[in-house]
mmCIF file of C-alpha atoms and ligand atoms in Angstrom:
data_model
loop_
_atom_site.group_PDB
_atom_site.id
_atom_site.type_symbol
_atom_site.label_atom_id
_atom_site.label_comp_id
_atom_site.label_asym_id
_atom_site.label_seq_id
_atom_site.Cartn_x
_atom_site.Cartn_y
_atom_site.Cartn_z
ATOM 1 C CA UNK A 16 -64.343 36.821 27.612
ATOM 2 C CA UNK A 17 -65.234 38.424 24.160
ATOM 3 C CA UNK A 18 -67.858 40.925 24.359
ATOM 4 C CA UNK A 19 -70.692 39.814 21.908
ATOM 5 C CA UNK A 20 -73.309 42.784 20.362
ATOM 6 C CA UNK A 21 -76.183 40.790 19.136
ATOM 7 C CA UNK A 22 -78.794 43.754 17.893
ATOM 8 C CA UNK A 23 -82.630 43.131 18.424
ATOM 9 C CA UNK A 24 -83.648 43.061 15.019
ATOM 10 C CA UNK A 25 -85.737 46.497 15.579
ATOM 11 C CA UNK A 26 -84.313 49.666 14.274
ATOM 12 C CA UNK A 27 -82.675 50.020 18.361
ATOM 13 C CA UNK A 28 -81.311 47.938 20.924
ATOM 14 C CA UNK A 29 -78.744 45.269 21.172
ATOM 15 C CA UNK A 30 -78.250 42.590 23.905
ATOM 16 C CA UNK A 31 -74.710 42.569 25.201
ATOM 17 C CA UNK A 32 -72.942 39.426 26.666
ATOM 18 C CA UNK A 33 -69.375 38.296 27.534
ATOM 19 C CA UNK A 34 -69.544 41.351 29.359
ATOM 20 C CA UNK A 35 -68.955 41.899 33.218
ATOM 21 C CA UNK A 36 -69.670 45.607 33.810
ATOM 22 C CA UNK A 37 -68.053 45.508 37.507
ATOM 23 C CA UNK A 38 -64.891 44.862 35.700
ATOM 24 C CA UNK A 39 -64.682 47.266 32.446
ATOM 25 C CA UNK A 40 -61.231 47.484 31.268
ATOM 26 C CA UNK A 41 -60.626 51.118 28.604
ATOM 27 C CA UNK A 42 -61.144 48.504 25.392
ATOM 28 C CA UNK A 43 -64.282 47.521 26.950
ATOM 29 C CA UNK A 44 -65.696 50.652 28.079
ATOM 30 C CA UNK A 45 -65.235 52.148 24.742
ATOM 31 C CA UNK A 46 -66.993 49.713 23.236
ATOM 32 C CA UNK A 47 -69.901 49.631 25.228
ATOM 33 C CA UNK A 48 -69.741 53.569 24.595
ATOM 34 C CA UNK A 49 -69.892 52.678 20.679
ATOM 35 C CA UNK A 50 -72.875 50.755 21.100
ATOM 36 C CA UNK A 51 -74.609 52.920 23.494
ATOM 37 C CA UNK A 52 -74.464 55.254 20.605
ATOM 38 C CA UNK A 53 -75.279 53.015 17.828
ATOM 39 C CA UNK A 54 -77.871 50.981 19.299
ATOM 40 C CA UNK A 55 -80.080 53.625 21.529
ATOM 41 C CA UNK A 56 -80.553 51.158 24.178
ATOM 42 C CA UNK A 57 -78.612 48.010 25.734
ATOM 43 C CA UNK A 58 -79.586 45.242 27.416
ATOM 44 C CA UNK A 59 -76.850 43.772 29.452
ATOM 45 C CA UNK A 60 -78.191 39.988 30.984
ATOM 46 C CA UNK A 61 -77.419 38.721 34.346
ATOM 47 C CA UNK A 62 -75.314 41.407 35.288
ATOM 48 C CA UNK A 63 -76.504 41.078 39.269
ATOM 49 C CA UNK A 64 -74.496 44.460 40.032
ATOM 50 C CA UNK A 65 -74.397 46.164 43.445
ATOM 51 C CA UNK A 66 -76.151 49.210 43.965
ATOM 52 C CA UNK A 67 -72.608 50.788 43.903
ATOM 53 C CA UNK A 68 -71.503 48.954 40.975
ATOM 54 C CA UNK A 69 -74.870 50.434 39.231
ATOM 55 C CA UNK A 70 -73.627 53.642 39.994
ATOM 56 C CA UNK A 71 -70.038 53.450 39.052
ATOM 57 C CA UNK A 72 -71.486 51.802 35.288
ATOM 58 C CA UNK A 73 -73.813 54.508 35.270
ATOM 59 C CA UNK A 74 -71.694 57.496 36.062
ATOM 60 C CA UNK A 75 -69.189 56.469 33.248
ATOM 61 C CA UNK A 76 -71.676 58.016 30.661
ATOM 62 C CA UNK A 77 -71.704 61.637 33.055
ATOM 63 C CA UNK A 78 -72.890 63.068 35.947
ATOM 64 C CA UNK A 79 -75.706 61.823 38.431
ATOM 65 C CA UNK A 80 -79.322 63.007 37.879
ATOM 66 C CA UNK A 81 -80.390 63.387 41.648
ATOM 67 C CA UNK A 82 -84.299 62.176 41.916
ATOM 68 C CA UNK A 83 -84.155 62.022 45.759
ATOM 69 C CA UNK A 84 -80.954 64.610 47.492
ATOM 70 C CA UNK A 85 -77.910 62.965 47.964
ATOM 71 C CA UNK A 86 -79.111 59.277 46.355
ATOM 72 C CA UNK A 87 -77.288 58.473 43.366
ATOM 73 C CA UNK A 88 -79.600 55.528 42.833
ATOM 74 C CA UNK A 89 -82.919 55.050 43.426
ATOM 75 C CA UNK A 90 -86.219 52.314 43.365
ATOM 76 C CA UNK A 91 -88.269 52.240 40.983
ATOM 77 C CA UNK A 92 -91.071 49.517 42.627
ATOM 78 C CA UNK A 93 -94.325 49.389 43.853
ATOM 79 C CA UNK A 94 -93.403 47.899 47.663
ATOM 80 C CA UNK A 95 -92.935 49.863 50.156
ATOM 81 C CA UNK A 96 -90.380 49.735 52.901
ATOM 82 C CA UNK A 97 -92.780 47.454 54.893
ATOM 83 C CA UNK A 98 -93.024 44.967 51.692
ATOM 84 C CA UNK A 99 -96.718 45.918 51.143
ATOM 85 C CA UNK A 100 -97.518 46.830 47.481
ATOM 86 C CA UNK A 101 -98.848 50.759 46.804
ATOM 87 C CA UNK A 102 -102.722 50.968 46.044
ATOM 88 C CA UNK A 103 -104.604 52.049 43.161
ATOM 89 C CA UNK A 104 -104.860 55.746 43.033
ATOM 90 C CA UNK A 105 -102.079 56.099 45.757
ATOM 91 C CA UNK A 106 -99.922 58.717 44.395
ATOM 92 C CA UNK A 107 -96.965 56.640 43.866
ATOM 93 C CA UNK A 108 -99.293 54.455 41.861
ATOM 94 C CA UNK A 109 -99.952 57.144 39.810
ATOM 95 C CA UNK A 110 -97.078 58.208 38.877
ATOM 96 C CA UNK A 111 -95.922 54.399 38.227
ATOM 97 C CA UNK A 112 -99.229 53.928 35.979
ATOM 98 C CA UNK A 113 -98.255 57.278 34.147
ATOM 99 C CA UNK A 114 -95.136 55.810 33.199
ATOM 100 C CA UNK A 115 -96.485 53.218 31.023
ATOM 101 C CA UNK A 116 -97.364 55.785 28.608
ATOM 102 C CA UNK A 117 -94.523 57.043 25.922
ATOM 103 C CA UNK A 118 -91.927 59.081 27.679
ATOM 104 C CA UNK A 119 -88.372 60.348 27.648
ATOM 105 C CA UNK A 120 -87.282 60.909 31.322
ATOM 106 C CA UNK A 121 -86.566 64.541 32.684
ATOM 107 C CA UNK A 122 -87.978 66.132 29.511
ATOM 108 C CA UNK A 123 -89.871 68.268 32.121
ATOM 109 C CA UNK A 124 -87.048 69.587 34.179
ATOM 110 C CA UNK A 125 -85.127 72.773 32.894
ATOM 111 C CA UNK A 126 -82.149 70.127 32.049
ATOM 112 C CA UNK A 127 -83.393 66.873 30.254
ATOM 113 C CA UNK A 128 -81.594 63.619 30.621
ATOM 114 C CA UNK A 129 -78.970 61.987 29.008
ATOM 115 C CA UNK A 130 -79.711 58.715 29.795
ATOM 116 C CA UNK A 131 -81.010 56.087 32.410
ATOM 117 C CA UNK A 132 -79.698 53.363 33.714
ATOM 118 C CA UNK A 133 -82.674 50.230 35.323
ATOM 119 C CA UNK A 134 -81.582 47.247 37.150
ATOM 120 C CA UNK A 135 -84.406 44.451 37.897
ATOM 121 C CA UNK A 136 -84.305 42.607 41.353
ATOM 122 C CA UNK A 137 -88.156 41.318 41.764
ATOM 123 C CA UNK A 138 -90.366 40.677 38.616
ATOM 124 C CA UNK A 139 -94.195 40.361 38.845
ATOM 125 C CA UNK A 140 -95.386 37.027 37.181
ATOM 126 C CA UNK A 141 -96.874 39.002 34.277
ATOM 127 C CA UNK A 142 -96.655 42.541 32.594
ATOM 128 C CA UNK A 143 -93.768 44.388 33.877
ATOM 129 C CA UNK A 144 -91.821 44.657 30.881
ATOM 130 C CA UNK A 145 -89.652 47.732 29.633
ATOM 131 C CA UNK A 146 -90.040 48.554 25.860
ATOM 132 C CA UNK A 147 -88.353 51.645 23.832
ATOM 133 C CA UNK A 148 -88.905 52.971 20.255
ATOM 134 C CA UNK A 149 -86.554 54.900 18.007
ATOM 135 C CA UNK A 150 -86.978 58.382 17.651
ATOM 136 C CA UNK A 151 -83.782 58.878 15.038
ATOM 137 C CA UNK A 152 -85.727 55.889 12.779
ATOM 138 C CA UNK A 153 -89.057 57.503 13.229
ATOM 139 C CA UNK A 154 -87.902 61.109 12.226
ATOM 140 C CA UNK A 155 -85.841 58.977 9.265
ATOM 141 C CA UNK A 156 -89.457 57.688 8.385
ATOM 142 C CA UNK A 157 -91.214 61.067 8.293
ATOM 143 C CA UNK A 158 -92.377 62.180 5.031
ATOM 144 C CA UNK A 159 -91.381 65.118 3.415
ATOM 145 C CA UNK A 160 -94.090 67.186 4.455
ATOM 146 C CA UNK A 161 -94.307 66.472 8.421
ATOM 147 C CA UNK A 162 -90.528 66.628 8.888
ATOM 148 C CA UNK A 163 -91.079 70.151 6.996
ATOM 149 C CA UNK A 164 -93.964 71.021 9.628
ATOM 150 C CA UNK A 165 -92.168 69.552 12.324
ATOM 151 C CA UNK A 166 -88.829 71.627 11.643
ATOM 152 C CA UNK A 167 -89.213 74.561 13.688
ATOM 153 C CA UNK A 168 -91.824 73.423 15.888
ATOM 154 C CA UNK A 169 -91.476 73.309 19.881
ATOM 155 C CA UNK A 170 -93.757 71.803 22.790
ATOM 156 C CA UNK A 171 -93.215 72.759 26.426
ATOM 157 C CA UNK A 172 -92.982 69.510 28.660
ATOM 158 C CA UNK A 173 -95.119 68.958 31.886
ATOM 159 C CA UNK A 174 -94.917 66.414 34.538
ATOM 160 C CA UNK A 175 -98.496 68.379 35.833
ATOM 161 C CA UNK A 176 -99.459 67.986 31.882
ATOM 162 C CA UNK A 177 -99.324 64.214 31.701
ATOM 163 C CA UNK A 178 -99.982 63.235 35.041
ATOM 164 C CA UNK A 179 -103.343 65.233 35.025
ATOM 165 C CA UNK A 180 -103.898 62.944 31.784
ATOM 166 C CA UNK A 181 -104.824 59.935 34.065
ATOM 167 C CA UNK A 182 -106.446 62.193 36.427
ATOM 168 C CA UNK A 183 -103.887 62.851 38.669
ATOM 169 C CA UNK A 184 -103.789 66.272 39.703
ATOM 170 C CA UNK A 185 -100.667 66.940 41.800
ATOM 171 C CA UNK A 186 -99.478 69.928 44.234
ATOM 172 C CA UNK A 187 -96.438 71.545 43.260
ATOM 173 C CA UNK A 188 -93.347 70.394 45.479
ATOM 174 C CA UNK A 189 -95.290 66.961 45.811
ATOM 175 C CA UNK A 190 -91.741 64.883 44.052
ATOM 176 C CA UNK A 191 -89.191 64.608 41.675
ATOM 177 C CA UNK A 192 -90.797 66.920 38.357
ATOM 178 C CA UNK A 193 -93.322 68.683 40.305
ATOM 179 C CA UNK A 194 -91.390 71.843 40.567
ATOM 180 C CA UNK A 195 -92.083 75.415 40.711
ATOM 181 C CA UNK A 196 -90.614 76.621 37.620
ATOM 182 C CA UNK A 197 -92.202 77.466 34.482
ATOM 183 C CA UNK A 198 -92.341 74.323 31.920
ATOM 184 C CA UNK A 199 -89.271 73.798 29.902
ATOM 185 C CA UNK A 200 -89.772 74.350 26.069
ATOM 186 C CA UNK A 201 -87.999 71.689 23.759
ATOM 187 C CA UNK A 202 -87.543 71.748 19.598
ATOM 188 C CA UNK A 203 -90.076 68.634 18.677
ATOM 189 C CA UNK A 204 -86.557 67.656 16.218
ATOM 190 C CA UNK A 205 -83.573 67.281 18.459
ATOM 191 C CA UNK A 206 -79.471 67.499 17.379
ATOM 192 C CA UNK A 207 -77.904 64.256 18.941
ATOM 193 C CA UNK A 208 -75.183 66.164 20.497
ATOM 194 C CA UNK A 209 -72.525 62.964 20.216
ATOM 195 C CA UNK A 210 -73.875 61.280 16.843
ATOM 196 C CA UNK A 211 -75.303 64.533 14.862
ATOM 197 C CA UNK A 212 -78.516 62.619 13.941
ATOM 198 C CA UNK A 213 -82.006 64.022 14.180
ATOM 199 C CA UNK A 214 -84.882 62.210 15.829
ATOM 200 C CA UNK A 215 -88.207 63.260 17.287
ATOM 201 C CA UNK A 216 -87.870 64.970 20.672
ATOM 202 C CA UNK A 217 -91.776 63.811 21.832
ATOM 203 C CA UNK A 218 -93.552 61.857 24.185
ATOM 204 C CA UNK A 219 -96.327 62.427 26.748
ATOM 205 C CA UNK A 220 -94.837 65.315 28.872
ATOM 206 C CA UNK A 221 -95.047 67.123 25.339
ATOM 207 C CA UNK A 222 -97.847 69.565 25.152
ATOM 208 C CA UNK A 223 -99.026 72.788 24.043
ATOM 209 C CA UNK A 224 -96.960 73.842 20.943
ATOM 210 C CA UNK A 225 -96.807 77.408 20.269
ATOM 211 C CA UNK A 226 -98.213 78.545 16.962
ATOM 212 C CA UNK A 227 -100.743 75.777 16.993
ATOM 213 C CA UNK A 228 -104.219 75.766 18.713
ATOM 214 C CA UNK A 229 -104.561 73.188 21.606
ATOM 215 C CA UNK A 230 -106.252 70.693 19.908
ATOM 216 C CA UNK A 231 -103.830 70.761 16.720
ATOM 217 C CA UNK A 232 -100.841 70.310 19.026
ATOM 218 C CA UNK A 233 -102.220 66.989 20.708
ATOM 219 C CA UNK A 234 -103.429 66.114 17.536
ATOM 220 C CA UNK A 235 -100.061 66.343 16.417
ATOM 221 C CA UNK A 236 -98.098 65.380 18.890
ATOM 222 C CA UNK A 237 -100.388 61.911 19.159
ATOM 223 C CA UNK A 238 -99.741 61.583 15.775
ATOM 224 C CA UNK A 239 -95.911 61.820 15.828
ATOM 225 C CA UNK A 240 -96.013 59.134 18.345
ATOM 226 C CA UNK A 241 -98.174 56.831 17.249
ATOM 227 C CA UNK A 242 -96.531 56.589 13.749
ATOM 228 C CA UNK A 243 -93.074 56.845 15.873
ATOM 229 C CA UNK A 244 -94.002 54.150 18.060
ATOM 230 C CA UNK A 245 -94.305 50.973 16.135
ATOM 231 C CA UNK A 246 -92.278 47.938 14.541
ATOM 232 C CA UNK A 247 -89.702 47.993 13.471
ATOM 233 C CA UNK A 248 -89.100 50.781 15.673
ATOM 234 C CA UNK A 249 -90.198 49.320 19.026
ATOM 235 C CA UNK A 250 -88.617 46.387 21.248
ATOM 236 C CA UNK A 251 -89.673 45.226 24.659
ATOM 237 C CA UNK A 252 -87.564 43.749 27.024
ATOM 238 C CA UNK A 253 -88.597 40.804 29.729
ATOM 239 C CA UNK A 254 -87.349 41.241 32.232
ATOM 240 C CA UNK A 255 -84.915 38.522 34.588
ATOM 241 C CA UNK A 256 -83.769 39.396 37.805
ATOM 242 C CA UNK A 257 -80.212 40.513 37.908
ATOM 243 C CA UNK A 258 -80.392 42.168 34.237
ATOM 244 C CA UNK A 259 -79.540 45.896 33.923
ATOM 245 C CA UNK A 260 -80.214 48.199 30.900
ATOM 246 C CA UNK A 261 -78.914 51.561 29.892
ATOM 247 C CA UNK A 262 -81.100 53.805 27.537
ATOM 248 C CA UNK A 263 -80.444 57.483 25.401
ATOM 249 C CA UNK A 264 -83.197 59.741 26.320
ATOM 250 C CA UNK A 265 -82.132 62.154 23.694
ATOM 251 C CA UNK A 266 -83.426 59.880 21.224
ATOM 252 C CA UNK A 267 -85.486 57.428 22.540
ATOM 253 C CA UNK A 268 -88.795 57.245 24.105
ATOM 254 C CA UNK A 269 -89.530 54.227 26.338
ATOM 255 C CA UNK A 270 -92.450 53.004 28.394
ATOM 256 C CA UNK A 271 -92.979 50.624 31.047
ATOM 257 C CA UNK A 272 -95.851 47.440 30.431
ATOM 258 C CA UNK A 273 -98.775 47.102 32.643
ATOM 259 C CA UNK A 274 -98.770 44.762 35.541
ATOM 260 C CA UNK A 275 -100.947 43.471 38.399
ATOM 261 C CA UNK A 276 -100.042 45.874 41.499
ATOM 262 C CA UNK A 277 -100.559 43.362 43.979
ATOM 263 C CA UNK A 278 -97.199 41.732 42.775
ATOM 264 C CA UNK A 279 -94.314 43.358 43.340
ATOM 265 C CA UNK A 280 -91.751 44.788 40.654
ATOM 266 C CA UNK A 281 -88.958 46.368 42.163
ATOM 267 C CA UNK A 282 -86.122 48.241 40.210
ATOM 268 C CA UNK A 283 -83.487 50.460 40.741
ATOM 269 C CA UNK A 284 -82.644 53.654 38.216
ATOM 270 C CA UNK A 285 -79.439 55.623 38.088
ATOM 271 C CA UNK A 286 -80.291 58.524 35.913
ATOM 272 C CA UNK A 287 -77.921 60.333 34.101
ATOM 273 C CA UNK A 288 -77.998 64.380 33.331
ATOM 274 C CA UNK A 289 -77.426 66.128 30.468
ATOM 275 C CA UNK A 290 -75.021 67.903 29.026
ATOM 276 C CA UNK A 291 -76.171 71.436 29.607
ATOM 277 C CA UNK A 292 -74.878 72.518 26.235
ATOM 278 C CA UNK A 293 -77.106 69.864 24.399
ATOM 279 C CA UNK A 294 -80.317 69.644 27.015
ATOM 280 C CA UNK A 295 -81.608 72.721 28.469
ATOM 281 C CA UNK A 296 -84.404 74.199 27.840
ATOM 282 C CA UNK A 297 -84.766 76.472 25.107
ATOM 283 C CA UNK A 298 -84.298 80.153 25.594
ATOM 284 C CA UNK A 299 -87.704 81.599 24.560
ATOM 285 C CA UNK A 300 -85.721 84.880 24.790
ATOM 286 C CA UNK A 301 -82.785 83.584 22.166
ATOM 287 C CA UNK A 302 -83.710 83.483 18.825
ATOM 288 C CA UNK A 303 -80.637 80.716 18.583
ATOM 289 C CA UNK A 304 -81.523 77.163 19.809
ATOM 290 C CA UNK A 305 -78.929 76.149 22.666
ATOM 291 C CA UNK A 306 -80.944 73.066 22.963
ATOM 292 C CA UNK A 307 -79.484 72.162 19.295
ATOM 293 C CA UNK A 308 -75.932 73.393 20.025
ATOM 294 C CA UNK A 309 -73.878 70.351 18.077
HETATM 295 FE FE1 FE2 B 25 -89.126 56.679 32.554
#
């Protein structure tokens, strides 16, 4: 089989075939380790991997991201264990319905993300659809002036924050994000810690930058990713049962498409932690950045 890296055509993503990722030999891996870092985001078709073999592909890029104790992979769907479908305004819904908004995942935990890994298994008929934009092409894009005013700016990130956007006011200790500690603050420019390259650290757990009044910050901030967030920066994905996707939340935002509720979509995510060098928090007490260590 030769492995064939046929790029989207956007500034991000490729779609990778001739591939079996159950099987990686050290040639291949690397490879696919190349493009994961070229390309932001790859789309591997018809992969139909176990839940294990998910895991295995997954933890090759570091270590587990637990969402739920002890599960190193977990659903992403809208049925239940009974095979009914959540309702509107059901938390779970919520949260689901939040995530079609611009987000990188985790930016709201003390450590942020390296990267996630999404399987599909049931598609809804319509809607469903994953898509990503470039954060390294939209700083790129930035004129002179905003990537000035954006240099040594930071926003603190808040599952609360951007759930509360769509009215969803949640308890703390409610899930995965709704923790107890303060909100992480994050450099709006982020170091890639493996490529060097800058790109907008954003999306809509970002809020509240300090130095700015509250309405200048959202301004801002909606802004950066609505200019960041469009062609030839963007691609969306359709899904097909079976196809499995791996992502680089340091510099790229994604969001899922809407979709009728009262079909299923069910996915599974393997998330993958940062490096704690490269995506903790930033210090407010350091004047140094450790979320920009190199
Ligand atoms: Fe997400």
């Amino acid at each position: 089989m030769e492995v064939k890296i046929a790029p989207t055509g956007a500034t991000l993503g490729a779609l990778v075939t001739g591939i079996d990722l159950a099987e990686l030999d050290d040639a291949t891996w690397a490879t696919v380790r190349s493009a994961f870092l070229e390309y932001g985001v790859l789309i591997f078709p018809g992969q139909d991997l176990s839940d294990q073999e998910q895991i295995d592909f997954g933890g090759r890029f570091g270590d587990i991201e637990h969402l739920v104790p002890n599960m190193d992979s977990v659903p992403i769907s809208n049925q239940k264990a009974d095979g009914s479908v959540v309702e509107v305004g059901e938390h779970h819904a919520l949260v689901l319905r939040g995530n079609e908004s611009w987000h990188t995942d985790s930016s709201y935990m003390p450590l942020a993300s390296k990267a996630s890994v999404v399987s599909a298994h049931v598609i809804p008929p319509e809607g469903g659809q994953t898509e990503w934009a470039d954060m390294r092409a939209a700083y790129d894009e930035l004129d002179d002036a905003t990537r000035e005013r954006v240099a040594d700016l930071s926003a603190y990130h808040s599952l609360y924050f951007s759930q509360a956007k769509i009215g969803h006011d949640v308890e703390p200790g409610t899930g995965y994000g709704f923790h107890h500690e303060e909100p992480p603050l994050r450099p709006l420019v982020k170091i890639h810690p493996e490529t060097g390259r800058k790109a907008l650290f954003i999306g809509r757990h970002a809020y509240g930058i300090p130095g700015l009044d509250e309405a200048e910050s959202e301004t801002l901030l909606a802004d950066l990713t609505a200019f960041a967030c469009q062609a030839p920066r963007t691609y969306m994905h359709d899904w097909e049962p079976g196809d499995i996707v791996i992502w680089d939340n340091r510099c790229v935002l994604h969001r899922a498409r809407p979709y009728d509720y009262s079909a299923a979509r069910v996915m599974r995510h393997t998330r993958i932690a940062g490096d704690p060098k490269a995506e903790m928090a930033l210090d407010t007490t350091l004047k140094s950045n450790p979320g920009n260590v190199g």
